[in-house]
Each structure stands twice: as structure tokens, then as C-alpha cells.
Coordinates of C-alpha atoms in Angstrom, one line a residue:
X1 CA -6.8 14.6 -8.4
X2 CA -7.5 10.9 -7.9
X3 CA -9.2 8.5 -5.6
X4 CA -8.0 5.3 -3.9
X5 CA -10.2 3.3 -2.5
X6 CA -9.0 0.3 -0.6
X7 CA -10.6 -3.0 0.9
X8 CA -9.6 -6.1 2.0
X9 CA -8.9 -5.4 5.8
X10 CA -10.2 -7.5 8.1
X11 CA -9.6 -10.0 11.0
X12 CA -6.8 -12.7 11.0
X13 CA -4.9 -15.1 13.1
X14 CA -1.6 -15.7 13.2
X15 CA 0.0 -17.1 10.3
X16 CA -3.2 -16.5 7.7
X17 CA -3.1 -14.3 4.7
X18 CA -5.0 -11.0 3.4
X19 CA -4.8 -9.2 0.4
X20 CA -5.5 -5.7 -0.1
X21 CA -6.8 -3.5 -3.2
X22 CA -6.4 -0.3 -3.9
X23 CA -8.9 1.3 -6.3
X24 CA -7.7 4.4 -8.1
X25 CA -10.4 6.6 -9.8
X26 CA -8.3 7.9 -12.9
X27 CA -4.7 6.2 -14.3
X28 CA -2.2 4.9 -11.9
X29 CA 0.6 4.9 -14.7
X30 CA 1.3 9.1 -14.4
X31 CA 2.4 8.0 -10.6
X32 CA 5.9 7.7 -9.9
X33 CA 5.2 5.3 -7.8
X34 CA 1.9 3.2 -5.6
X35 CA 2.7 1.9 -2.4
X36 CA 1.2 0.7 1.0
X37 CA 2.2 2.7 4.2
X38 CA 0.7 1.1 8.2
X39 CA 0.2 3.0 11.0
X40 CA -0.3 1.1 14.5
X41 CA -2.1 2.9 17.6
X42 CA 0.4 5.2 18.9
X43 CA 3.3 4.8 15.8
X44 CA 3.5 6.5 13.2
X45 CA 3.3 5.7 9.8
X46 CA 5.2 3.4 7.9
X47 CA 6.4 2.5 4.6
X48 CA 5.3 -1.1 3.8
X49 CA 5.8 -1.5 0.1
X50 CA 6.1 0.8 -3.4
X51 CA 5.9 -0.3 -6.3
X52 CA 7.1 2.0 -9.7
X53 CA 5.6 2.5 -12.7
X54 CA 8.5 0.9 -14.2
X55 CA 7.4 -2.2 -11.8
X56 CA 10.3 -2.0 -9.3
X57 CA 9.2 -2.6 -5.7
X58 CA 10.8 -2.1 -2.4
X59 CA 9.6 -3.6 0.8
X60 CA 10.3 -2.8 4.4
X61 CA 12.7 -5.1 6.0
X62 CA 9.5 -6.6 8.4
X63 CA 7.8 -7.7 5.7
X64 CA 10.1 -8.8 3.0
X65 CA 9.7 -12.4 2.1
X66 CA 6.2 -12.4 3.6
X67 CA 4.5 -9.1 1.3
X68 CA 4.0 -8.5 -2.5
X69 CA 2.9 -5.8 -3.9
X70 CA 1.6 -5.8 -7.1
X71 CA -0.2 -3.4 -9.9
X72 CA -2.7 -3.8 -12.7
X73 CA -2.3 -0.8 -15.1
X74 CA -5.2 -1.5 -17.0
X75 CA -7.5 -1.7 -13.8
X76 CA -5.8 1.2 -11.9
X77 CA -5.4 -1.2 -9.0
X78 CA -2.7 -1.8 -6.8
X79 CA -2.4 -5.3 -4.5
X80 CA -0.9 -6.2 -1.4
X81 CA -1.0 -9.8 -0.6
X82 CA 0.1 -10.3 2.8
X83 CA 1.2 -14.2 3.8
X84 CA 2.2 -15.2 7.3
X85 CA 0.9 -12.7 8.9
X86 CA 1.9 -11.6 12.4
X87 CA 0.1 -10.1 15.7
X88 CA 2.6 -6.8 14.8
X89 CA 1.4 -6.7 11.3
X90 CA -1.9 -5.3 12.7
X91 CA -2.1 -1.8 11.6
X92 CA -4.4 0.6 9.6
X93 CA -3.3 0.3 6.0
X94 CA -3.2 3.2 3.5
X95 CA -2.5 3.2 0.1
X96 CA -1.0 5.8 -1.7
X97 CA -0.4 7.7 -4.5
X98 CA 3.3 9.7 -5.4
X99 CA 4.0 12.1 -8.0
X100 CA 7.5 13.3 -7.8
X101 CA 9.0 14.8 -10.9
X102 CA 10.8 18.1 -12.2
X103 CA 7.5 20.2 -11.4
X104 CA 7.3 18.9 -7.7
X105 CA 5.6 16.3 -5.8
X106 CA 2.4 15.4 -4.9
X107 CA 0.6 12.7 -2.0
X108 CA -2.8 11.5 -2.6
X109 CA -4.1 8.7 -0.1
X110 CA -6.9 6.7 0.6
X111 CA -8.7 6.3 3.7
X112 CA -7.3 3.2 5.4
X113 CA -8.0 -0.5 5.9
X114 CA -7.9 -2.3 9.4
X115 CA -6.1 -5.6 9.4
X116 CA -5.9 -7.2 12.5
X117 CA -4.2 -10.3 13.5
X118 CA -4.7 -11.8 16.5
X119 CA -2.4 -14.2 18.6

């Protein structure tokens, strides 16, 4: 079991920045992988970024150039700085937490950060 914790949400116009942390109560390193999914009122939820634990990341077309993901082993935190944000970035952010090897798979996420960007 483990714990992620994030912060960092909040209210921003067009264009600003945000960066979100993800607090993990035990090791992030046995993950396969740490990423940031969004889910906007009525969608559903989206990949935004992962990031391995061999430190390969992959980023949804929307936000690639403008998103980075990053991770800090030794703090069991993960990072999303978010630059030139946009009115459709706004979303409920989750973090999460994949396990996928040759004894199955496993999801652990947090509870969501609101960003809002406004026009």
C-alpha cells in the first residue's frame, strides 16, 4: 500500500504556470511507473504524463512542450510543472501510482488537485 498526497492546484490565468507534487508515503522506485492523469467536468480521465523508474517520460500530445514531469527518488516525490497554461488545462489532477510486472498490476492514486485557469 502507499499514499500520494498531492498539492499545488490552485487558480491561474491564461498563460501562468503551476507545479504540482505528489507525496508518496513509502518508496516510489518499486513503481513501474508515476504519472499525472486530469479529469474535466463531464470527461473522463486522462493521461497527462508518466514518468518510469528508469526516468523515461511520455506526455500527452496537449501538453507536450508546455508539461514536465519530473521525480525525486530520494523524497518519494513526483513533479509536474505546468508552463503556459491554458483555459482547457483546467482539470482535477491525480497522481498516480503503477505497478505492472510478472505477478500483475496494481493502481494506487491520490485524491486530486484543482487547477483552474481562467480566460
Amino acid at each position: 500500500q502507499v499514499q500520494l498526497v498531492e498539492s499545488g492546484g490552485g487558480l491561474v490565468q491564461a498563460g501562468g504556470s503551476l507545479r504540482l507534487s505528489c507525496a508518496a508515503s513509502g518508496s516510489i522506485f518499486r513503481f513501474t511507473r508515476m504519472g499525472w492523469y486530469r479529469q474535466a467536468p463531464g470527461k473522463e480521465r486522462e493521461l497527462v504524463a508518466y514518468i518510469t523508474s528508469g526516468g523515461n517520460t511520455n506526455y500527452a500530445g496537449s501538453v507536450k512542450g508546455r508539461f514536465t514531469i519530473s521525480r525525486d527518488n530520494g523524497e518519494n516525490t513526483v513533479y509536474l510543472e505546468m508552463n503556459s497554461l491554458k483555459p482547457e488545462d483546467t482539470a482535477v489532477y491525480y497522481c498516480n501510482a503503477a505497478r505492472r510486472d510478472h505477478f500483475g498490476s496494481d493502481d494506487y492514486w491520490g485524491q486530486g488537485t484543482q487547477v483552474t485557469v481562467s480566460s
